[in-house]
Coordinates of C-alpha atoms in Angstrom, one line a residue:
Chain A
M1 CA -6.3 6.1 -37.1
R2 CA -5.2 6.5 -33.5
Y3 CA -7.0 9.5 -32.0
A4 CA -5.4 11.5 -29.3
M5 CA -5.5 14.8 -27.6
A6 CA -2.8 17.1 -26.4
M7 CA -3.5 19.7 -23.6
D8 CA -1.2 22.4 -23.1
T9 CA -0.8 23.2 -19.4
K10 CA 1.3 26.4 -20.4
K11 CA -1.7 27.9 -22.4
C12 CA -4.6 26.8 -20.1
V13 CA -6.2 29.5 -18.1
G14 CA -8.7 27.3 -16.3
C15 CA -11.9 29.1 -17.7
G16 CA -13.8 26.0 -17.8
D17 CA -15.3 26.6 -21.2
C18 CA -14.3 23.0 -22.2
V19 CA -16.5 21.9 -19.5
V20 CA -19.5 23.7 -20.4
A21 CA -19.1 23.2 -24.1
C22 CA -19.1 19.3 -23.4
Q23 CA -22.2 19.6 -21.2
T24 CA -24.1 21.4 -23.7
E25 CA -22.9 19.3 -26.7
N26 CA -23.5 16.1 -25.2
N27 CA -26.8 16.9 -23.0
V28 CA -24.8 15.9 -19.8
P29 CA -27.2 16.2 -17.0
L30 CA -27.0 18.9 -14.4
G31 CA -24.5 18.1 -11.6
Y32 CA -22.5 15.9 -13.8
A33 CA -19.5 16.4 -16.2
R34 CA -17.4 14.4 -18.7
D35 CA -14.5 16.9 -18.4
W36 CA -13.1 18.9 -15.6
I37 CA -10.3 21.3 -14.6
V38 CA -7.7 20.6 -12.1
E39 CA -5.4 23.2 -10.5
K40 CA -2.3 22.2 -8.8
V41 CA 0.0 24.6 -6.9
E42 CA 3.5 23.4 -6.0
G43 CA 6.5 24.8 -4.3
T44 CA 7.2 26.9 -1.2
Y45 CA 6.3 30.6 -1.1
P46 CA 7.4 32.7 -3.0
S47 CA 8.6 30.4 -5.6
L48 CA 5.2 28.6 -6.7
N49 CA 4.2 26.7 -9.7
L50 CA 0.6 26.4 -11.0
E51 CA -0.4 23.8 -13.3
L52 CA -3.7 23.9 -15.0
R53 CA -5.2 20.8 -16.6
S54 CA -8.3 20.0 -18.5
E55 CA -8.9 16.3 -17.9
R56 CA -11.1 13.8 -19.4
C57 CA -11.3 10.2 -20.3
N58 CA -7.7 9.2 -21.5
H59 CA -9.1 7.0 -24.0
C60 CA -6.3 4.3 -23.1
E61 CA -4.7 1.8 -25.4
N62 CA -4.7 -0.7 -22.5
T63 CA -8.5 -0.3 -21.2
P64 CA -9.1 -1.9 -17.8
C65 CA -12.6 -0.5 -18.1
V66 CA -13.4 -2.5 -21.3
R67 CA -11.8 -5.6 -20.0
T68 CA -13.7 -5.7 -16.7
C69 CA -17.0 -5.0 -18.4
P70 CA -19.3 -8.1 -18.1
T71 CA -21.6 -7.4 -20.9
G72 CA -19.5 -5.9 -23.5
A73 CA -21.3 -2.7 -23.2
S74 CA -17.8 -0.8 -22.8
H75 CA -16.0 -1.0 -26.0
V76 CA -13.3 0.5 -28.3
I77 CA -14.2 1.8 -31.7
E78 CA -12.3 2.9 -34.7
G79 CA -9.5 5.3 -33.8
G80 CA -9.1 3.9 -30.1
I81 CA -12.1 5.8 -28.9
V82 CA -13.6 4.0 -25.7
K83 CA -17.4 4.1 -25.7
V84 CA -20.4 2.6 -23.7
T85 CA -23.5 1.2 -25.4
H86 CA -26.3 2.5 -23.1
D87 CA -28.8 -0.2 -23.4
E88 CA -26.2 -3.0 -23.1
C89 CA -25.0 -1.5 -19.8
I90 CA -26.4 -3.1 -16.5
G91 CA -24.9 -0.4 -14.3
C92 CA -22.8 -2.6 -12.2
G93 CA -20.2 0.0 -11.7
A94 CA -17.1 -2.4 -12.5
C95 CA -15.7 0.0 -15.2
I96 CA -16.0 2.8 -12.9
Q97 CA -13.9 1.0 -10.2
A98 CA -11.4 0.1 -12.9
C99 CA -10.7 3.5 -14.2
P100 CA -7.8 5.1 -12.3
Y101 CA -8.8 8.5 -13.8
E102 CA -12.3 8.3 -12.4
A103 CA -13.5 9.5 -15.6
R104 CA -16.9 7.5 -15.8
Y105 CA -20.1 8.1 -13.8
F106 CA -23.5 6.7 -13.5
H107 CA -26.0 8.7 -15.8
P108 CA -29.2 9.4 -13.6
D109 CA -30.9 7.1 -16.2
G110 CA -28.9 4.0 -14.9
Y111 CA -26.2 3.5 -17.5
V112 CA -22.5 4.4 -17.3
D113 CA -21.5 7.4 -19.1
K114 CA -18.3 9.0 -20.1
C115 CA -16.3 11.3 -22.7
T116 CA -16.6 10.0 -26.2
F117 CA -14.1 12.2 -27.9
C118 CA -17.0 13.6 -29.5
D119 CA -17.1 10.8 -32.0
H120 CA -20.2 12.1 -33.6
R121 CA -18.2 15.2 -34.7
T122 CA -14.8 13.7 -35.1
S123 CA -16.1 11.0 -37.4
K124 CA -17.1 14.1 -39.8
G125 CA -13.6 15.6 -39.5
Q126 CA -14.8 18.1 -37.0
D127 CA -12.9 19.0 -33.7
T128 CA -14.4 17.6 -30.3
A129 CA -16.6 20.3 -28.5
C130 CA -14.0 21.0 -26.0
V131 CA -11.2 21.8 -28.6
A132 CA -13.5 23.8 -30.7
V133 CA -14.4 26.4 -27.9
C134 CA -11.1 26.5 -26.1
P135 CA -10.2 30.2 -26.2
T136 CA -6.4 30.0 -25.7
H137 CA -6.2 26.8 -28.1
S138 CA -4.6 24.8 -25.4
L139 CA -6.4 21.7 -26.5
T140 CA -5.3 19.9 -29.8
F141 CA -7.2 16.8 -31.2
G142 CA -5.8 14.7 -33.9
D143 CA -4.4 11.4 -35.2
L144 CA -1.2 10.1 -34.1
D145 CA -0.9 7.7 -37.1
D146 CA -0.5 10.8 -39.2
E147 CA 3.0 12.2 -38.6
N148 CA 2.1 15.5 -40.0
S149 CA -1.1 16.2 -38.0
P150 CA -0.8 19.2 -35.7
I151 CA -0.9 16.9 -32.6
S152 CA 2.0 14.5 -33.8
K153 CA 4.1 17.8 -34.4
L154 CA 3.4 19.1 -31.0
L155 CA 4.2 15.8 -29.1
R156 CA 7.4 15.6 -31.1
N157 CA 8.5 19.2 -30.1
R158 CA 7.5 19.6 -26.7
K159 CA 7.9 18.0 -23.3
W160 CA 4.9 16.0 -22.2
K161 CA 3.4 13.8 -19.6
T162 CA 0.7 11.5 -19.3
L163 CA -1.4 10.9 -16.1
A164 CA -0.6 8.0 -13.9
P165 CA 1.4 6.1 -16.5
E166 CA 2.3 3.5 -13.7
A167 CA -1.2 2.2 -13.9
G168 CA -0.2 0.8 -17.2
T169 CA -3.1 2.0 -19.0
K170 CA -1.3 3.8 -21.9
P171 CA -3.3 6.9 -21.9
N172 CA -3.9 8.9 -25.0
V173 CA -4.3 12.3 -23.6
Y174 CA -1.0 14.0 -23.4
F175 CA -0.2 16.9 -21.1
L176 CA 2.3 19.4 -22.6
I177 CA 4.6 20.7 -19.9
Chain B
M1 CA 12.5 21.5 -0.6
K2 CA 9.2 21.0 -2.5
E3 CA 6.0 21.4 -0.9
E4 CA 2.6 20.8 -2.6
L5 CA 0.4 23.5 -1.5
I6 CA -3.0 23.1 -3.2
I7 CA -4.6 20.7 -5.5
S8 CA -8.1 21.9 -6.4
G9 CA -10.5 21.8 -9.3
R10 CA -12.5 18.6 -9.8
N11 CA -15.5 19.3 -7.9
I12 CA -18.5 17.8 -10.0
P13 CA -21.4 17.7 -7.4
N14 CA -22.9 14.4 -8.3
I15 CA -19.8 12.6 -8.9
D16 CA -17.1 14.0 -6.2
P17 CA -15.5 14.0 -3.8
V18 CA -15.2 10.3 -3.0
L19 CA -15.9 7.2 -5.3
H20 CA -18.4 5.2 -3.4
I21 CA -20.5 3.3 -5.9
W22 CA -20.6 0.0 -4.1
H23 CA -22.7 0.1 -1.0
W24 CA -23.8 -2.7 1.3
Q25 CA -25.0 -4.9 -1.5
I26 CA -21.6 -6.1 -2.7
P27 CA -20.0 -7.0 0.7
L28 CA -23.2 -8.8 1.8
Y29 CA -23.0 -10.8 -1.5
L30 CA -19.3 -11.5 -1.0
F31 CA -20.0 -12.7 2.5
L32 CA -23.1 -15.1 1.5
G33 CA -21.1 -16.3 -1.5
G34 CA -18.2 -17.2 0.5
L35 CA -20.5 -18.8 3.1
A36 CA -22.3 -21.0 0.6
A37 CA -19.1 -21.9 -1.1
G38 CA -17.7 -23.2 2.4
L39 CA -21.1 -25.1 2.9
L40 CA -20.8 -26.8 -0.5
F41 CA -17.1 -27.3 -0.3
F42 CA -17.2 -29.3 3.1
A43 CA -20.4 -31.2 2.0
S44 CA -18.8 -32.6 -1.3
Y45 CA -15.4 -33.0 0.3
F46 CA -16.4 -35.2 3.0
Y47 CA -18.8 -37.0 0.7
I48 CA -15.9 -37.9 -1.5
R49 CA -13.9 -38.8 1.4
G50 CA -16.7 -41.3 2.1
R51 CA -17.7 -39.9 5.4
G52 CA -21.2 -38.9 4.3
N53 CA -23.1 -40.9 6.9
E54 CA -20.6 -40.1 9.7
L55 CA -20.6 -36.2 9.3
K56 CA -24.3 -35.8 8.8
T57 CA -24.8 -32.1 9.4
S58 CA -22.0 -31.1 7.0
V59 CA -22.9 -33.4 4.1
Q60 CA -26.6 -33.8 4.3
I61 CA -28.2 -31.1 6.3
A62 CA -26.2 -27.7 6.3
P63 CA -25.8 -27.6 2.4
A64 CA -29.6 -26.9 2.5
F65 CA -28.6 -23.2 3.7
A66 CA -26.7 -22.7 0.5
P67 CA -29.3 -22.2 -2.1
F68 CA -31.0 -19.5 0.2
F69 CA -27.7 -17.6 0.8
I70 CA -27.1 -17.7 -2.8
I71 CA -30.5 -16.4 -3.6
I72 CA -30.2 -13.6 -1.0
G73 CA -26.8 -12.8 -2.5
L74 CA -28.1 -12.6 -6.0
L75 CA -31.0 -10.4 -5.0
A76 CA -28.4 -8.0 -3.3
L77 CA -26.4 -8.0 -6.5
L78 CA -29.4 -7.2 -8.4
L79 CA -30.3 -4.3 -6.0
D80 CA -26.8 -2.8 -6.7
L81 CA -27.4 -2.5 -10.4
K82 CA -28.3 0.8 -11.5
H83 CA -29.7 -0.5 -14.9
Q84 CA -31.5 -3.3 -13.3
L85 CA -33.9 -4.2 -16.1
Y86 CA -31.0 -5.1 -18.3
F87 CA -29.4 -7.6 -16.0
W88 CA -30.0 -10.4 -18.4
R89 CA -27.4 -8.8 -20.6
L90 CA -25.0 -10.8 -18.4
Y91 CA -26.3 -14.1 -19.9
T92 CA -26.2 -13.2 -23.5
T93 CA -22.5 -12.9 -23.6
F94 CA -19.5 -14.2 -22.1
R95 CA -16.5 -12.0 -21.5
I96 CA -13.4 -14.0 -21.0
E97 CA -11.4 -11.1 -19.3
S98 CA -14.1 -9.8 -17.2
P99 CA -14.1 -11.4 -13.5
M100 CA -17.9 -10.2 -13.1
S101 CA -18.9 -12.3 -16.2
W102 CA -17.1 -15.2 -14.8
G103 CA -18.9 -14.6 -11.5
A104 CA -22.3 -14.3 -13.3
W105 CA -21.8 -17.6 -15.0
T106 CA -20.5 -19.4 -12.1
L107 CA -23.4 -18.4 -10.1
G108 CA -25.7 -19.5 -12.8
V109 CA -24.2 -22.9 -12.3
V110 CA -23.8 -22.9 -8.7
L111 CA -27.5 -21.8 -8.1
P112 CA -29.2 -25.0 -9.5
L113 CA -26.3 -27.3 -8.0
S114 CA -26.9 -25.8 -4.7
F115 CA -30.5 -26.8 -4.8
I116 CA -29.8 -30.3 -6.3
W117 CA -27.3 -31.3 -3.6
P118 CA -29.7 -30.8 -0.6
L119 CA -32.6 -32.3 -2.6
T120 CA -30.8 -35.7 -3.2
Y121 CA -30.8 -35.8 0.8
L122 CA -34.4 -35.1 1.2
K123 CA -35.0 -38.5 2.8
E124 CA -32.2 -38.3 5.4
M125 CA -33.3 -34.6 5.9
K126 CA -36.9 -35.7 6.8
K127 CA -35.4 -38.3 9.3
Y128 CA -33.1 -35.6 10.8
F129 CA -35.9 -33.0 11.1
S130 CA -38.2 -35.4 12.7
K131 CA -35.8 -35.5 15.8
N132 CA -34.0 -32.2 15.7
F133 CA -35.3 -28.7 14.9
T134 CA -38.8 -30.2 14.5
F135 CA -40.2 -26.9 13.3
M136 CA -38.4 -27.5 9.9
Y137 CA -40.2 -30.9 9.5
P138 CA -43.3 -29.7 7.7
I139 CA -41.2 -27.5 5.3
V140 CA -39.0 -30.5 4.2
S141 CA -42.1 -32.9 4.0
W142 CA -43.9 -30.3 1.7
V143 CA -40.9 -30.0 -0.5
D144 CA -40.6 -33.8 -0.7
T145 CA -44.3 -34.1 -1.7
F146 CA -43.8 -31.1 -4.2
I147 CA -40.9 -33.0 -5.9
K148 CA -42.8 -36.2 -6.0
S149 CA -45.8 -34.5 -7.5
I150 CA -43.7 -33.4 -10.6
K151 CA -42.4 -36.7 -12.2
P152 CA -39.6 -35.3 -14.3
L153 CA -38.0 -33.5 -11.4
E154 CA -38.5 -36.5 -9.3
K155 CA -36.7 -38.5 -11.9
L156 CA -33.8 -36.0 -12.3
I157 CA -33.3 -35.9 -8.6
K158 CA -33.1 -39.7 -8.6
W159 CA -30.7 -39.6 -11.3
F160 CA -28.4 -37.1 -9.5
T161 CA -28.9 -39.2 -6.1
K162 CA -27.6 -42.2 -8.1
H163 CA -24.6 -40.3 -9.5
R164 CA -23.8 -38.4 -6.4
Y165 CA -20.2 -39.0 -6.6
G166 CA -19.8 -37.3 -9.9
L167 CA -22.0 -34.6 -8.7
A168 CA -19.7 -34.0 -5.7
W169 CA -16.7 -33.5 -7.8
V170 CA -18.5 -31.0 -9.9
V171 CA -19.8 -29.2 -6.6
I172 CA -16.2 -29.3 -5.0
V173 CA -14.6 -27.5 -8.1
I174 CA -17.6 -24.9 -8.5
S175 CA -17.5 -24.1 -4.8
V176 CA -13.7 -23.4 -5.0
I177 CA -14.3 -21.2 -7.9
L178 CA -17.2 -19.5 -6.2
G179 CA -15.0 -18.9 -3.1
V180 CA -11.8 -17.6 -4.9
Y181 CA -14.1 -15.6 -7.2
T182 CA -15.4 -13.4 -4.3
G183 CA -11.7 -12.1 -3.9
I184 CA -10.9 -12.2 -7.6
L185 CA -13.8 -9.8 -8.3
L186 CA -12.0 -7.1 -6.2
S187 CA -8.4 -8.0 -7.0
A188 CA -8.9 -7.4 -10.7
F189 CA -9.3 -3.6 -10.4
N190 CA -5.7 -2.2 -11.0
A191 CA -7.2 1.3 -10.3
R192 CA -8.0 0.5 -6.5
P193 CA -4.5 -0.4 -5.0
L194 CA -5.9 -2.1 -1.8
W195 CA -7.8 -4.6 -3.9
N196 CA -5.3 -5.1 -6.6
T197 CA -3.3 -7.9 -4.9
S198 CA -3.4 -11.7 -5.9
I199 CA -3.7 -12.8 -2.2
L200 CA -7.2 -11.6 -2.0
G201 CA -8.5 -14.6 -3.8
P202 CA -7.0 -17.2 -1.5
L203 CA -7.7 -14.8 1.5
F204 CA -11.5 -14.6 0.6
L205 CA -11.7 -18.4 0.0
T206 CA -10.0 -19.1 3.3
S207 CA -12.3 -16.7 5.0
G208 CA -15.4 -18.0 3.1
L209 CA -14.5 -21.7 4.1
S210 CA -14.0 -20.8 7.7
T211 CA -17.4 -19.0 7.9
G212 CA -18.8 -22.3 6.5
A213 CA -17.1 -24.4 8.8
A214 CA -18.3 -22.2 11.6
L215 CA -21.9 -22.5 10.4
I216 CA -21.6 -26.4 10.1
M217 CA -20.1 -26.5 13.7
W218 CA -22.9 -24.4 15.0
S219 CA -25.7 -26.3 13.5
S220 CA -24.1 -29.7 14.4
K221 CA -25.6 -31.8 17.2
S222 CA -22.8 -34.5 17.1
V223 CA -19.9 -33.8 19.5
K224 CA -17.4 -35.7 17.0
E225 CA -18.4 -33.4 14.1
R226 CA -18.3 -30.4 16.2
I227 CA -14.6 -31.2 17.2
I228 CA -13.7 -32.0 13.6
F229 CA -15.0 -28.6 12.2
S230 CA -13.6 -26.9 15.3
R231 CA -10.1 -28.1 14.3
I232 CA -10.8 -27.1 10.6
D233 CA -11.8 -23.7 11.8
I234 CA -8.6 -23.3 13.9
L235 CA -6.5 -24.2 11.0
L236 CA -8.5 -21.9 8.5
V237 CA -8.3 -19.1 10.8
A238 CA -4.5 -19.6 11.4
V239 CA -4.2 -19.6 7.6
E240 CA -6.1 -16.4 7.3
L241 CA -4.2 -14.6 9.9
F242 CA -1.0 -15.7 7.9
F243 CA -2.6 -14.3 4.6
I244 CA -3.4 -10.9 6.4
V245 CA 0.1 -10.5 7.5
H246 CA 1.2 -11.4 4.0
L247 CA -1.1 -8.9 2.7
F248 CA 0.5 -6.0 4.6
M249 CA 3.9 -7.2 4.0
G250 CA 3.1 -7.1 0.1
F251 CA 1.6 -3.5 0.3
L252 CA 4.3 -2.1 2.4
A253 CA 7.1 -3.6 0.0
S254 CA 5.2 -2.2 -3.1
G255 CA 4.6 1.3 -4.7
A256 CA 3.5 4.5 -3.2
V257 CA -0.2 3.9 -3.9
Q258 CA -0.1 0.5 -2.2
I259 CA 1.9 1.9 0.8
E260 CA -0.8 4.5 1.2
S261 CA -3.6 2.2 0.9
A262 CA -1.9 -0.1 3.7
Q263 CA -1.8 3.1 5.8
L264 CA -5.6 3.1 6.1
F265 CA -5.2 0.1 8.3
L266 CA -2.1 1.0 10.0
G267 CA -3.2 4.2 11.7
G268 CA -5.8 5.4 9.0
E269 CA -9.5 5.7 9.3
F270 CA -10.1 1.7 9.1
T271 CA -7.4 0.9 11.6
A272 CA -10.0 0.2 14.6
I273 CA -12.6 -1.6 12.8
F274 CA -10.0 -3.9 11.1
W275 CA -7.7 -4.8 13.9
I276 CA -10.4 -4.9 16.6
G277 CA -13.5 -6.0 14.5
V278 CA -11.9 -8.3 11.9
V279 CA -8.8 -9.6 13.5
G280 CA -9.6 -9.4 17.2
I281 CA -13.2 -10.4 17.4
G282 CA -13.4 -12.2 14.2
L283 CA -10.2 -14.3 14.3
V284 CA -8.0 -14.2 17.3
L285 CA -10.8 -14.4 19.9
P286 CA -12.6 -17.5 18.2
L287 CA -9.1 -18.9 17.8
I288 CA -8.5 -18.7 21.4
L289 CA -11.9 -20.0 22.5
E290 CA -11.8 -23.2 20.2
T291 CA -8.3 -23.8 21.4
M292 CA -9.4 -23.7 25.2
E293 CA -12.4 -25.9 24.0
L294 CA -9.9 -28.6 22.7
F295 CA -8.1 -28.6 25.9
G296 CA -11.3 -29.2 27.9
F297 CA -12.5 -25.8 29.0
H298 CA -16.2 -25.6 28.2
V299 CA -17.0 -22.8 25.9
P300 CA -20.5 -22.9 24.3
I301 CA -20.0 -23.6 20.7
S302 CA -22.2 -20.9 19.4
I303 CA -19.9 -18.1 20.6
P304 CA -16.8 -18.7 18.5
A305 CA -19.1 -19.7 15.6
L306 CA -21.1 -16.5 15.8
L307 CA -17.8 -14.4 16.2
I308 CA -16.2 -16.0 13.0
L309 CA -19.4 -15.3 11.1
I310 CA -19.6 -11.7 12.3
G311 CA -15.8 -11.1 11.6
G312 CA -16.2 -12.5 8.0
L313 CA -19.1 -10.0 7.4
I314 CA -17.2 -7.1 8.8
F315 CA -14.0 -8.0 6.8
R316 CA -15.9 -7.9 3.6
F317 CA -17.6 -4.6 4.4
V318 CA -14.3 -3.2 5.4
M319 CA -12.3 -4.2 2.2
V320 CA -14.9 -3.0 0.0
D321 CA -15.3 0.4 1.7
A322 CA -11.7 0.9 2.2
G323 CA -10.8 -0.2 -1.4
Q324 CA -12.9 2.5 -2.9
V325 CA -11.0 5.2 -0.9
T326 CA -7.6 4.1 -2.4
R327 CA -6.7 5.5 -5.8
Y328 CA -3.8 6.5 -8.0
L329 CA -2.3 9.7 -7.1
Y330 CA -1.3 12.2 -9.8

């Protein structure tokens, strides 16, 4: 099992439904978010290029956040999902500093919180909340070890990139371009 | 021509726009930890070299500052935690890959040792404080009576006094680990390019040792000891300046994110505070004053000592603040 997500930048319209779905599903407190939209406009007028990305924790294969955690609260579970055990977290902030994607934040209750790839849903075979609501089907969640899974097929057939690969984290969220 | 016009989007009110999760507590701790490491290093080093009775302040008196610095540092670290009641989780596990776990355990060992070292010198301290800084005398004699009233504690201190040579070797090793750790804590973060350089460990160690030497020099009454520590300080400050040049050479010869983080100090928002506050006031000026002193001009020793201490403190604030501004670009 190697969970991953593919995000189609050509299909995304930047509606922000994934953000709201995540906040609702995971009881994310007001003013915080586990996923977010980035808009990037490049080029010189009039030939402009707009890229929309729905970003979240990359559930990296090489996890600086887990390595730096002094208590073992940050850990990797089955399928490569990076999680935080709330009552083992001391709130030192080391993992927040260690993440090149700034995907982690302090929950108002003191512990560090982040995207969990909705493991409470995906372990039952359901899609993550963000994937389930995406109106343009730009998000695909799946298992990279299964070569017939929709995500494996997408990554075989489309051009893709990952964010800041030079950080050496081997991210598992792929952006189709 | 490719021009990037707009990057917008992520605007999470309570998280963005800047990552600034480490405030004054971390740099204050890094400073106090380095200072305590410096004091303990010189105490054990000169004891091992057999100069304990000659360099009284550094071996017998000044290390008494160390436990207080470490305790204040630890309190600052505790204040920094967002989930404070769970701090004990640090001591129910050991994570070999986590610098912070190493630091927590190092502090757990350093703290008792920093108490034990000065306690083995209580007799000498009583004698010293009966002549100098007499306001300290009642405190020291109270500690002495307190230790004597608890038999097992008195026995333990006696045992350590007898085996002081072995203790000194343990202290010298652990003080170097403590001094290097203050830098390694930052350098282990790949995601913060300004910190992610291996020179930070030696640089913070050198800076910690020089602040320790400055404090010893300042509190010493003996001219000979002052001259020795003044020379040590000159050497350490020179090494530190060399490391700083090295740091920037490394950044400018590296990737885009490192070059950008160096720009913060070469024209960016931290330029003035770094080159005037840290390099000018904290390193070059005391270096000039101490060299003048060695050539016979009279400069009150407290001035270069204080400048080095202030410079060391500003240096840590600048590094922690600036590091959190730097990030990967994508």
